Coordinates of C-alpha atoms in Angstrom, one line a residue:
Chain A
M1 CA 30.5 -44.0 22.2
D2 CA 27.1 -44.7 23.4
A3 CA 25.9 -48.2 24.3
E4 CA 22.2 -47.7 23.4
P5 CA 20.7 -50.5 21.4
A6 CA 18.6 -48.3 19.3
P7 CA 19.6 -44.6 19.1
R8 CA 16.8 -42.2 18.7
M9 CA 19.2 -39.9 16.7
E10 CA 21.9 -40.5 14.3
R11 CA 25.3 -39.5 15.2
R12 CA 25.8 -37.3 11.9
S13 CA 22.4 -35.4 12.6
L14 CA 23.4 -34.9 16.4
L15 CA 26.8 -33.5 15.1
K16 CA 24.6 -31.1 12.6
W17 CA 22.7 -29.7 15.4
A18 CA 25.6 -29.1 17.9
V19 CA 27.2 -27.2 14.8
A20 CA 23.9 -25.6 13.8
A21 CA 22.8 -24.5 17.2
P22 CA 25.6 -22.2 18.1
A23 CA 25.9 -20.7 14.7
L24 CA 22.2 -19.8 14.8
A25 CA 22.4 -18.0 17.9
G26 CA 25.8 -16.3 16.8
L27 CA 23.7 -15.0 13.8
A28 CA 20.9 -14.1 16.0
A29 CA 23.6 -12.2 18.1
F30 CA 24.9 -10.5 14.8
A31 CA 21.2 -9.8 13.7
S32 CA 20.0 -7.9 16.9
P33 CA 21.9 -4.8 16.4
L34 CA 20.8 -4.7 12.6
L35 CA 17.1 -4.7 14.2
R36 CA 18.3 -1.9 16.5
F37 CA 19.6 -0.3 13.4
L38 CA 16.2 0.1 12.0
K39 CA 14.7 1.6 15.4
P40 CA 17.5 2.9 17.5
N41 CA 15.7 4.5 20.7
V42 CA 14.3 1.2 22.1
D43 CA 16.0 -1.1 24.5
K44 CA 18.1 -4.0 23.3
F45 CA 16.0 -6.8 22.2
K46 CA 12.8 -4.7 22.5
I47 CA 12.4 -4.3 18.7
Y48 CA 8.7 -5.4 19.2
A49 CA 7.8 -2.6 21.5
P50 CA 7.6 0.3 19.2
V51 CA 6.2 3.1 21.6
T52 CA 8.4 3.1 24.3
N53 CA 10.3 6.1 24.1
D54 CA 8.2 7.6 21.3
V55 CA 5.9 9.7 23.1
A56 CA 5.7 13.2 21.5
R57 CA 5.7 16.6 23.3
G58 CA 3.7 19.5 22.4
E59 CA 4.1 23.0 22.7
T60 CA 1.3 25.0 24.5
I61 CA -0.1 27.4 22.3
V62 CA -3.0 29.9 21.8
A63 CA -5.2 28.4 19.1
A64 CA -7.7 31.2 18.9
T65 CA -9.4 33.7 21.3
L66 CA -12.9 33.9 21.9
D67 CA -13.5 36.9 19.7
D68 CA -12.4 34.7 16.8
I69 CA -15.5 32.4 17.0
P70 CA -18.0 34.5 18.5
R71 CA -21.1 32.9 16.9
P72 CA -22.3 29.3 16.6
W73 CA -20.6 27.1 13.7
D74 CA -17.8 29.6 13.6
Y75 CA -14.3 28.0 13.7
K76 CA -10.4 28.7 13.6
Y77 CA -7.6 26.6 12.1
F78 CA -4.6 26.6 13.9
V79 CA -1.2 24.5 14.0
F80 CA 0.1 22.8 17.3
T81 CA 3.9 21.6 17.1
Q82 CA 4.7 18.6 18.3
K83 CA 7.9 17.1 18.7
Y84 CA 8.6 13.5 17.8
P85 CA 11.5 11.0 18.3
Q86 CA 12.7 10.2 14.9
Y87 CA 15.5 7.9 13.8
T88 CA 17.7 10.5 12.2
P89 CA 21.0 12.1 13.3
E90 CA 19.0 15.2 15.1
G91 CA 17.0 12.5 16.8
F92 CA 13.7 14.4 16.6
K93 CA 11.3 16.2 14.2
A94 CA 9.0 18.7 14.8
A95 CA 5.7 17.8 13.1
N96 CA 2.9 20.2 12.6
M97 CA -0.5 19.0 13.8
P98 CA -3.4 20.9 12.4
G99 CA -6.2 21.6 14.4
V100 CA -9.5 23.4 14.5
V101 CA -11.5 25.5 17.2
V102 CA -15.2 25.1 16.7
R103 CA -18.0 26.9 18.6
L104 CA -21.3 24.8 18.9
P105 CA -24.6 26.3 19.3
Y106 CA -25.1 24.0 22.5
K107 CA -23.1 22.6 25.1
V108 CA -21.6 19.0 24.7
P109 CA -19.6 16.5 26.8
L110 CA -16.1 16.7 25.6
P111 CA -14.4 13.5 24.6
V112 CA -11.3 13.9 26.8
Q113 CA -11.3 10.8 28.8
W114 CA -8.1 9.8 27.3
A115 CA -6.1 12.5 29.3
R116 CA -5.8 10.4 32.0
T117 CA -3.6 7.8 30.0
I118 CA -1.0 10.8 29.7
G119 CA -1.1 11.8 33.3
K120 CA -3.4 14.9 33.0
E121 CA -6.7 16.3 34.3
P122 CA -9.0 17.9 31.5
Q123 CA -9.9 21.5 32.7
V124 CA -13.0 21.6 30.6
T125 CA -15.2 18.6 30.2
E126 CA -18.4 20.1 29.2
S127 CA -18.6 23.4 26.7
D128 CA -19.9 24.6 23.6
I129 CA -16.3 24.9 22.5
I130 CA -14.2 21.9 21.0
V131 CA -11.0 21.5 19.8
Y132 CA -10.6 18.8 17.2
S133 CA -7.1 17.5 15.7
R134 CA -7.7 17.7 11.9
I135 CA -5.7 14.5 11.4
C136 CA -8.2 12.0 10.2
P137 CA -8.5 9.2 12.7
H138 CA -8.7 6.8 9.5
L139 CA -5.3 7.1 7.5
G140 CA -4.1 10.4 8.8
C141 CA -5.0 12.8 5.9
I142 CA -5.9 16.3 7.0
Y143 CA -9.7 16.8 7.0
N144 CA -11.7 19.9 6.5
Y145 CA -14.1 22.0 8.5
V146 CA -17.1 22.6 5.8
P147 CA -19.4 25.0 7.1
N148 CA -21.9 24.6 4.1
W149 CA -23.2 20.7 4.1
R150 CA -24.1 21.3 0.5
E151 CA -20.3 21.5 -0.1
V152 CA -19.9 17.9 1.4
T153 CA -22.4 16.6 -0.9
A154 CA -20.8 18.1 -4.0
G155 CA -17.6 17.3 -3.2
Y156 CA -17.1 14.3 -0.8
G157 CA -18.7 11.4 -2.8
G158 CA -22.1 12.6 -2.6
Y159 CA -23.2 11.9 1.1
V160 CA -26.4 13.7 1.9
P161 CA -27.0 14.2 5.6
P162 CA -30.3 13.8 7.5
D163 CA -32.4 16.7 8.2
A164 CA -31.1 17.0 11.9
R165 CA -27.7 17.0 11.0
K166 CA -27.8 19.5 8.2
H167 CA -25.4 21.9 9.6
A168 CA -21.4 22.4 9.5
L169 CA -19.6 18.9 8.8
M170 CA -16.2 17.9 8.7
A171 CA -15.1 15.9 6.0
C172 CA -12.1 14.1 4.7
P173 CA -10.7 14.6 1.1
C174 CA -8.7 11.3 0.9
H175 CA -11.2 8.7 2.0
L176 CA -14.4 10.8 2.2
S177 CA -15.1 10.3 6.1
I178 CA -17.7 12.6 7.2
Y179 CA -17.9 13.7 10.9
D180 CA -20.6 15.6 12.8
P181 CA -18.7 18.1 15.0
A182 CA -22.0 18.8 17.2
D183 CA -23.1 15.4 18.1
R184 CA -24.7 15.4 21.4
E185 CA -23.7 12.0 22.7
M186 CA -20.4 11.5 20.8
P187 CA -18.9 14.8 19.4
G188 CA -17.1 13.9 15.9
R189 CA -19.2 11.1 15.5
V190 CA -18.4 9.3 12.1
L191 CA -21.4 9.9 9.7
S192 CA -20.1 8.0 6.6
G193 CA -16.8 6.7 5.5
P194 CA -14.3 4.3 6.7
A195 CA -13.0 6.2 9.8
P196 CA -13.2 3.9 12.8
R197 CA -13.6 6.5 15.4
P198 CA -14.4 10.1 15.9
P199 CA -11.4 12.5 15.4
R200 CA -8.9 12.9 18.1
T201 CA -9.5 16.1 20.3
F202 CA -7.4 18.5 22.3
L203 CA -7.2 19.6 25.7
Y204 CA -7.7 23.2 26.4
R205 CA -8.4 26.0 28.8
V206 CA -9.6 29.3 28.6
E207 CA -7.7 32.0 30.2
G208 CA -9.2 35.4 29.7
T209 CA -10.3 35.5 26.3
S210 CA -7.4 33.2 25.1
I211 CA -8.1 29.5 24.2
I212 CA -4.9 27.8 25.1
V213 CA -4.2 24.2 23.7
T214 CA -2.0 22.3 25.9
D215 CA -2.1 18.4 24.5
V216 CA -3.3 16.2 21.8
E217 CA -4.7 12.7 22.1
P218 CA -1.9 10.4 21.2
G219 CA -2.2 7.7 18.4
G220 CA -2.1 8.1 14.7
I221 CA 0.6 9.1 12.5
A222 CA 1.3 12.9 12.1
Chain B
M1 CA 9.7 -34.4 2.9
W2 CA 12.5 -32.2 2.5
E3 CA 13.6 -34.4 -0.4
A4 CA 10.0 -33.9 -1.9
L5 CA 10.2 -30.2 -1.7
R6 CA 13.8 -30.0 -3.2
D7 CA 12.7 -32.2 -6.1
W8 CA 9.7 -30.0 -6.5
I9 CA 11.8 -27.0 -6.7
R10 CA 14.6 -28.4 -8.9
E11 CA 12.1 -29.5 -11.5
R12 CA 10.3 -26.0 -11.5
R13 CA 13.9 -24.1 -11.6
E14 CA 14.6 -26.1 -14.9
K15 CA 11.7 -25.1 -16.5
L16 CA 11.6 -21.2 -14.7
N17 CA 10.6 -18.9 -17.4
L18 CA 11.3 -15.3 -15.8
F19 CA 11.1 -13.3 -19.1
D20 CA 9.5 -15.5 -21.4
E21 CA 13.4 -16.4 -22.4
T22 CA 12.2 -20.1 -23.1
L23 CA 9.5 -18.8 -25.3
A24 CA 11.5 -17.2 -28.2
A25 CA 10.0 -19.2 -31.1
R26 CA 6.6 -17.3 -30.2
Q27 CA 7.7 -14.1 -30.5
D28 CA 5.9 -13.1 -33.5
N29 CA 2.9 -13.0 -30.9
P30 CA 3.0 -9.7 -29.2
M31 CA 1.6 -11.4 -25.9
F32 CA 4.9 -13.2 -25.7
L33 CA 7.0 -9.9 -26.0
L34 CA 5.8 -9.0 -22.8
G35 CA 8.4 -10.9 -21.0
P36 CA 11.5 -9.4 -22.9
L37 CA 9.9 -6.2 -22.8
L38 CA 9.6 -6.3 -19.1
Y39 CA 13.3 -6.6 -18.5
Y40 CA 14.0 -4.2 -21.0
F41 CA 11.5 -1.6 -19.1
W42 CA 13.3 -2.4 -16.0
L43 CA 16.7 -2.0 -17.5
I44 CA 15.8 1.8 -18.9
T45 CA 14.3 2.3 -15.2
V46 CA 17.4 1.2 -13.5
V47 CA 20.0 3.1 -15.6
T48 CA 18.0 6.5 -15.7
G49 CA 17.5 6.1 -12.2
V50 CA 21.1 6.0 -11.7
V51 CA 21.5 9.1 -13.8
L52 CA 18.9 10.9 -11.5
M53 CA 20.6 10.0 -8.5
I54 CA 23.6 12.2 -9.7
W55 CA 21.3 15.2 -9.2
Y56 CA 18.6 14.2 -6.7
E57 CA 18.8 15.4 -3.0
P58 CA 17.0 13.2 -0.6
T59 CA 16.1 15.8 1.8
T60 CA 12.7 17.2 2.8
T61 CA 13.8 20.7 2.1
G62 CA 15.7 19.9 -1.1
A63 CA 14.0 17.1 -2.8
F64 CA 11.3 18.6 -4.4
S65 CA 13.6 21.8 -5.5
S66 CA 16.2 19.2 -7.0
I67 CA 13.4 17.5 -9.0
E68 CA 12.5 20.8 -10.4
R69 CA 16.1 21.5 -11.1
I70 CA 16.2 18.2 -12.9
Q71 CA 13.3 18.7 -15.0
H72 CA 13.9 22.2 -16.0
E73 CA 17.8 23.0 -15.8
V74 CA 19.9 20.0 -16.1
P75 CA 20.6 19.5 -19.6
L76 CA 18.3 16.6 -20.7
G77 CA 17.2 16.5 -17.2
W78 CA 13.6 16.3 -18.6
L79 CA 14.3 13.4 -20.9
I80 CA 16.0 11.4 -18.3
R81 CA 13.2 11.9 -15.7
G82 CA 10.7 11.1 -18.2
L83 CA 12.3 7.8 -19.6
H84 CA 12.5 7.0 -15.8
K85 CA 8.9 7.5 -15.1
Y86 CA 7.3 6.1 -18.3
A87 CA 9.6 3.0 -18.4
A88 CA 8.5 2.4 -14.9
D89 CA 4.8 2.8 -15.9
G90 CA 5.6 0.5 -18.8
L91 CA 7.3 -1.8 -16.5
I92 CA 4.3 -2.0 -14.2
L93 CA 1.7 -2.4 -17.3
T94 CA 3.9 -5.1 -19.0
I95 CA 4.0 -7.1 -15.5
I96 CA 0.4 -6.7 -15.3
L97 CA -0.7 -7.7 -18.7
R98 CA 2.0 -10.7 -18.6
I99 CA 0.2 -11.9 -15.3
Y100 CA -3.1 -11.9 -17.1
R101 CA -1.8 -13.6 -20.1
M102 CA -0.2 -16.4 -17.5
Y103 CA -3.4 -16.5 -15.8
F104 CA -6.0 -16.7 -18.9
L105 CA -3.6 -19.4 -20.7
G106 CA -3.1 -21.4 -17.6
E107 CA 0.7 -20.8 -17.9
Y108 CA 0.9 -21.3 -14.0
K109 CA 0.1 -25.0 -14.2
K110 CA 2.9 -27.3 -13.8
P111 CA 5.6 -26.6 -14.3
G112 CA 5.1 -23.3 -14.3
E113 CA 4.0 -22.6 -10.8
L114 CA 7.2 -20.9 -9.6
S115 CA 7.6 -18.8 -12.7
W116 CA 3.9 -17.4 -11.8
M117 CA 4.9 -16.9 -8.3
L118 CA 7.9 -14.9 -8.9
G119 CA 5.9 -12.9 -11.8
F120 CA 3.3 -12.1 -8.9
L121 CA 5.8 -11.4 -6.5
G122 CA 7.7 -8.9 -9.0
L123 CA 4.5 -7.2 -9.4
V124 CA 4.3 -6.7 -5.6
L125 CA 7.8 -5.6 -5.4
A126 CA 7.3 -3.3 -8.5
M127 CA 4.5 -1.7 -6.7
I128 CA 6.3 -1.1 -3.8
S129 CA 9.0 0.3 -5.5
G130 CA 7.0 2.7 -7.3
I131 CA 5.2 4.1 -3.8
T132 CA 8.8 4.3 -2.4
G133 CA 9.7 6.1 -5.5
Y134 CA 7.1 8.8 -5.9
L135 CA 7.6 10.0 -2.3
L136 CA 10.9 11.1 -3.3
I137 CA 9.4 13.7 -5.4
W138 CA 8.1 15.1 -2.1
N139 CA 4.9 16.6 -3.5
Q140 CA 1.5 16.6 -2.2
R141 CA 0.5 13.5 -3.8
A142 CA 3.7 11.7 -2.8
F143 CA 3.3 12.9 0.8
W144 CA -0.5 11.8 1.5
A145 CA 0.2 8.6 -0.2
A146 CA 3.2 7.6 1.9
K147 CA 1.2 8.7 4.9
T148 CA -2.0 6.8 4.2
V149 CA -0.2 3.9 3.2
L150 CA 1.7 3.7 6.2
S151 CA -1.1 4.2 8.4
V152 CA -2.8 1.2 7.0
P153 CA -0.4 -1.5 8.9
V154 CA -1.1 0.3 12.2
Y155 CA -4.7 -1.2 12.2
F156 CA -3.3 -4.6 12.0
D157 CA -2.7 -4.0 16.0
E158 CA -6.6 -4.6 15.8
I159 CA -6.4 -8.2 15.1
P160 CA -7.2 -10.4 18.0
L161 CA -4.0 -12.6 19.5
I162 CA -1.5 -11.5 17.2
G163 CA -2.4 -7.7 17.0
P164 CA -1.8 -6.5 20.8
M165 CA 1.9 -7.5 20.3
G166 CA 2.1 -4.4 18.1
F167 CA 3.9 -5.9 15.0
G168 CA 1.6 -3.5 12.9
S169 CA 2.8 -0.3 14.2
M170 CA 6.0 -1.8 14.4
I171 CA 5.8 -2.1 10.4
A172 CA 4.9 1.5 10.2
Y173 CA 7.5 2.9 12.5
V174 CA 10.4 1.0 10.8
F175 CA 9.3 2.4 7.4
L176 CA 8.5 5.8 8.6
G177 CA 11.8 6.2 11.0
G178 CA 9.6 7.6 13.5
P179 CA 5.7 8.1 14.3
A180 CA 5.9 10.9 11.5
V181 CA 6.5 11.4 7.6
G182 CA 9.5 13.2 7.7
Q183 CA 13.3 13.0 6.8
A184 CA 13.8 9.6 8.2
T185 CA 11.1 8.4 6.1
I186 CA 12.6 10.0 2.7
T187 CA 15.9 8.4 3.4
R188 CA 14.6 5.1 4.3
F189 CA 12.3 5.0 1.0
Y190 CA 15.3 6.4 -1.0
A191 CA 17.4 3.4 0.3
L192 CA 14.5 1.0 -0.6
H193 CA 13.7 2.4 -3.7
F194 CA 17.0 1.6 -5.0
G195 CA 17.7 -1.5 -3.0
I196 CA 14.6 -3.5 -4.3
S197 CA 15.9 -3.2 -8.1
L198 CA 19.6 -3.6 -7.0
V199 CA 18.9 -7.1 -5.2
L200 CA 16.9 -8.5 -7.6
L201 CA 19.1 -7.3 -10.6
I202 CA 21.8 -9.4 -9.0
L203 CA 19.9 -12.0 -8.5
I204 CA 18.5 -12.3 -11.8
E205 CA 22.1 -11.5 -13.1
V206 CA 23.3 -14.9 -11.2
F207 CA 20.4 -16.7 -12.9
F208 CA 21.4 -15.8 -16.4
Q209 CA 25.0 -16.7 -16.0
R210 CA 24.3 -20.2 -14.5
T211 CA 21.4 -20.8 -17.0
R212 CA 23.5 -19.1 -20.3
R213 CA 19.9 -18.0 -21.6
R214 CA 19.9 -15.2 -23.5
R215 CA 18.8 -11.8 -21.3
I216 CA 16.5 -10.0 -23.7
N217 CA 14.8 -12.2 -26.3
M218 CA 13.6 -9.6 -28.5
S219 CA 14.8 -8.3 -32.0
L220 CA 16.1 -4.7 -32.5
A221 CA 12.9 -3.5 -34.3
P222 CA 10.5 -3.4 -31.0
M223 CA 13.6 -2.2 -28.7
I224 CA 14.1 1.0 -30.9
L225 CA 10.2 1.4 -31.4
F226 CA 9.5 1.2 -27.7
M227 CA 12.4 3.6 -27.0
V228 CA 11.1 6.2 -29.6
M229 CA 7.8 5.8 -27.8
L230 CA 9.2 6.6 -24.2
V231 CA 11.2 9.7 -25.7
V232 CA 7.9 11.0 -27.5
I233 CA 5.8 10.8 -24.5
S234 CA 8.5 12.5 -22.2
Y235 CA 8.6 15.2 -24.7
I236 CA 4.9 15.8 -25.3
L237 CA 3.8 14.7 -21.7
P238 CA 6.5 15.8 -19.4
A239 CA 6.6 14.1 -16.0
E240 CA 4.6 15.9 -13.5
S241 CA 6.1 17.5 -10.3
G242 CA 2.8 18.8 -8.7
R243 CA 2.9 20.9 -5.8
R244 CA 5.5 20.8 -2.8
A245 CA 4.4 18.7 0.2
D246 CA 2.5 20.7 2.6
P247 CA 1.8 18.5 5.8
T248 CA -0.7 21.0 7.0
R249 CA -2.9 20.7 3.9
T250 CA -4.6 17.7 2.1
P251 CA -5.6 18.6 -1.4
L252 CA -9.1 17.8 -2.5
P253 CA -9.5 15.8 -4.7
I254 CA -6.1 13.8 -4.2
L255 CA -5.1 10.8 -6.5
S256 CA -2.5 8.3 -6.5
D257 CA -0.5 6.8 -9.2
W258 CA -2.6 4.8 -11.9
Y259 CA -1.8 1.5 -10.8
F260 CA -3.2 2.1 -6.9
L261 CA -6.3 4.2 -8.0
A262 CA -8.6 0.8 -7.7
L263 CA -6.9 0.1 -4.6
Y264 CA -7.6 3.9 -3.3
Q265 CA -11.4 3.3 -4.0
Y266 CA -11.7 0.1 -2.0
V267 CA -10.1 1.7 0.7
K268 CA -12.8 4.3 0.9
Y269 CA -15.1 1.4 1.0
T270 CA -13.9 -0.9 3.7
P271 CA -12.9 -0.5 7.4
P272 CA -9.6 0.2 7.6
L273 CA -8.4 -3.2 9.1
W274 CA -9.8 -4.7 5.7
A275 CA -7.9 -2.0 3.7
G276 CA -5.0 -3.8 4.7
L277 CA -6.3 -7.2 5.2
G278 CA -7.8 -7.2 1.7
P279 CA -4.9 -6.7 -0.6
G280 CA -2.8 -9.2 1.7
L281 CA -5.7 -12.0 1.0
L282 CA -5.6 -11.0 -2.6
I283 CA -1.7 -11.2 -2.9
G284 CA -1.8 -14.7 -1.2
F285 CA -4.4 -15.8 -3.4
G286 CA -2.7 -14.7 -6.2
M287 CA 0.5 -16.4 -4.9
L288 CA -1.5 -19.8 -4.3
V289 CA -3.6 -19.9 -7.8
P290 CA -1.3 -22.8 -9.0
F291 CA -2.2 -25.0 -6.0
L292 CA -5.8 -23.9 -5.7
D293 CA -6.8 -24.5 -9.4
R294 CA -6.6 -28.4 -9.6
S295 CA -8.4 -28.4 -12.9
R296 CA -6.7 -30.1 -15.9
G297 CA -7.3 -28.0 -18.7
R298 CA -5.3 -24.8 -19.7
R299 CA -7.6 -23.1 -22.0
P300 CA -9.9 -20.8 -20.0
L301 CA -13.2 -22.5 -20.8
E302 CA -12.1 -25.7 -19.5
R303 CA -11.7 -24.1 -15.9
P304 CA -14.8 -21.7 -15.5
F305 CA -14.8 -20.9 -11.9
F306 CA -11.0 -19.4 -12.1
F307 CA -11.6 -18.0 -15.5
V308 CA -14.7 -16.1 -14.1
V309 CA -12.6 -15.0 -11.1
G310 CA -9.6 -13.4 -13.4
L311 CA -12.4 -11.5 -15.4
M312 CA -14.1 -10.0 -12.5
A313 CA -10.5 -9.0 -11.0
L314 CA -10.0 -7.3 -14.2
I315 CA -13.2 -5.7 -14.6
Y316 CA -13.2 -4.6 -10.7
F317 CA -9.7 -3.0 -11.6
L318 CA -11.3 -1.1 -14.4
V319 CA -14.6 -0.2 -12.8
F320 CA -13.1 1.0 -9.5
T321 CA -10.5 3.1 -11.3
T322 CA -13.1 4.4 -13.4
L323 CA -15.1 5.6 -10.2
I324 CA -12.2 7.0 -8.4
L325 CA -11.5 9.2 -11.6
F326 CA -15.1 10.7 -11.9
N327 CA -14.7 11.0 -7.8
I328 CA -18.0 9.0 -7.2
A329 CA -18.1 6.9 -3.9
V330 CA -21.5 6.9 -2.3
I331 CA -20.4 4.7 0.8
E332 CA -23.7 4.1 2.0
R333 CA -24.9 2.3 -1.4
D334 CA -21.6 1.1 -3.1
P335 CA -20.2 -1.6 -0.8
F336 CA -23.4 -3.5 -0.6
I337 CA -24.0 -3.5 -4.5
V338 CA -20.2 -4.8 -4.7
M339 CA -21.0 -7.5 -2.3
V340 CA -24.1 -8.7 -3.8
V341 CA -22.6 -8.4 -7.4
T342 CA -19.1 -10.6 -6.2
V343 CA -21.4 -13.2 -4.5
A344 CA -23.8 -13.6 -7.2
V345 CA -21.2 -14.0 -10.0
L346 CA -19.1 -16.2 -7.9
F347 CA -21.8 -18.6 -7.1
G348 CA -22.8 -18.4 -10.8
A349 CA -19.1 -19.5 -11.8
L350 CA -19.4 -22.4 -9.2
L351 CA -22.4 -23.6 -10.9
W352 CA -20.9 -23.4 -14.3
E353 CA -17.6 -25.1 -13.0
L354 CA -19.8 -27.8 -11.3
R355 CA -21.9 -28.4 -14.5
Y356 CA -19.0 -28.3 -16.9
R357 CA -17.2 -31.0 -14.6
R358 CA -20.7 -33.2 -14.8
R359 CA -20.5 -32.8 -18.2
Q360 CA -16.9 -33.8 -18.6
R361 CA -17.5 -37.1 -16.5
S362 CA -20.5 -38.1 -18.3
A363 CA -19.1 -37.4 -21.7
P364 CA -17.4 -40.3 -23.4
P365 CA -13.4 -40.3 -22.7
R366 CA -11.6 -38.8 -25.3
A367 CA -7.9 -38.6 -25.7
A368 CA -7.8 -37.2 -22.7
P369 CA -6.8 -39.3 -19.4
A370 CA -9.5 -40.4 -17.1
V371 CA -10.4 -37.9 -14.2
R372 CA -8.2 -38.2 -11.4
P373 CA -10.1 -38.5 -8.0
H374 CA -8.5 -35.1 -6.7
A375 CA -9.6 -33.4 -9.9
A376 CA -13.2 -34.4 -9.7
G377 CA -13.6 -32.4 -6.7

């Protein structure tokens, strides 16, 4: 057929390619809905984009009242409900996100810069009340608020805080990350353990005596 | 190149030894009973697993109660569940012991490379099967284990270049079936837990049909003995159910299955990205051992470096497991000690290896062939 003196490619391998290429393309076409089967709520061919439609929506609740936490180091646990899209016939899952409201002895700048990323404007940016998500930013266990630091030393791997931090701490039972809820520069600073960052925080506002939480910093697995 | 690869695979496949079925002559040595024992335990696990499927209910609300029902109400349910659990434990134990046997006896050397790699892959798949299996109980331990394990890949997004494409969170999301542990997770884990065994069993059956080898090279006596052992253990130490999963409370202390304990301690010590990369590198190293170890001898003392590495892996496994059982982890102190000890031991092993090789070279050649250039290192 072709009159080239020294063909680069043999006829047989050319034919092989001519058959293989459409066969592979066809296989890919079949595989694409299978990939969507694994992750149905994203667009076609967007399997690598995991979070497009996965933004959770939370329900605004009253986490605590000011009377619940009158003195420094008082705290109150609460549970915030988030609706996550999920790949079941119902299509969503209501996940409980535990949180803790802490009264600090002094005012700290609240780490709420993330609010811009979800299009909100934080109402409180400096306060002696701070609301943490209790989901550990390390691997997602629920950490505890430990009013007495000695309990941290006894039960969470033997960490002894320096004198300046001998007050209530937060500690995770799974991998022993320990946080200082009252650090002046970076509230929730990691004192010990493998956690890569301070715990996530909630946005809140105070109405009358109610502390109303509205949103939680996205990220992590609930 | 393709031809060379094909030849390589064909040669290894002929000598392939999945369950020590070619070593039947050495059955009087219990170390070579590990292969058939592995297959035996696996079959028990699969059969009892199918029986359990009849009663198990894979939903977040019903799973725990259905396990309780199997344990306490279904006739002989405790036995089936006990056999499933303890045969699975036995399976993991025999795989680990067999891998150590293959390692220390140098069975991974030519032509055993493929057998070694498949054996090692078997351990990884068995552990995945284990972790997907124990979520199905839907107790506290299972829930938190699933959550932490699936948070680990999310940190792969921190790796430069390939990280920002989001493959890490994609892995997590595909396994979770969403951004949280829930019904979709339990369904997917149920499918995987059964699917891994099912697919492997079919592949292995094809292999045995083609090679016409005997499946379980074990006489009746050890089979009965181990069966009785499993039944007795299931009776005196019934499989635990723990407490129902509570997504709002992490218990303290919390432990995983015994074969994950060492890994769990390691995760406490390292930044979260390394919690995923470390085991990944370990698996990679395990798979590539046959190609990394170019020494000629098969006996442990003839390849000092790899002997020490294997010994160190064993000791770390035991030490980390002990530390976590006693809840000891001083995160400021321990990783430094571990690093120093590891580097010192590896350096010592390297010196030993070099000294051994120099002595080999200066020694008068015996029956052994002359040192090949690539083996001289």
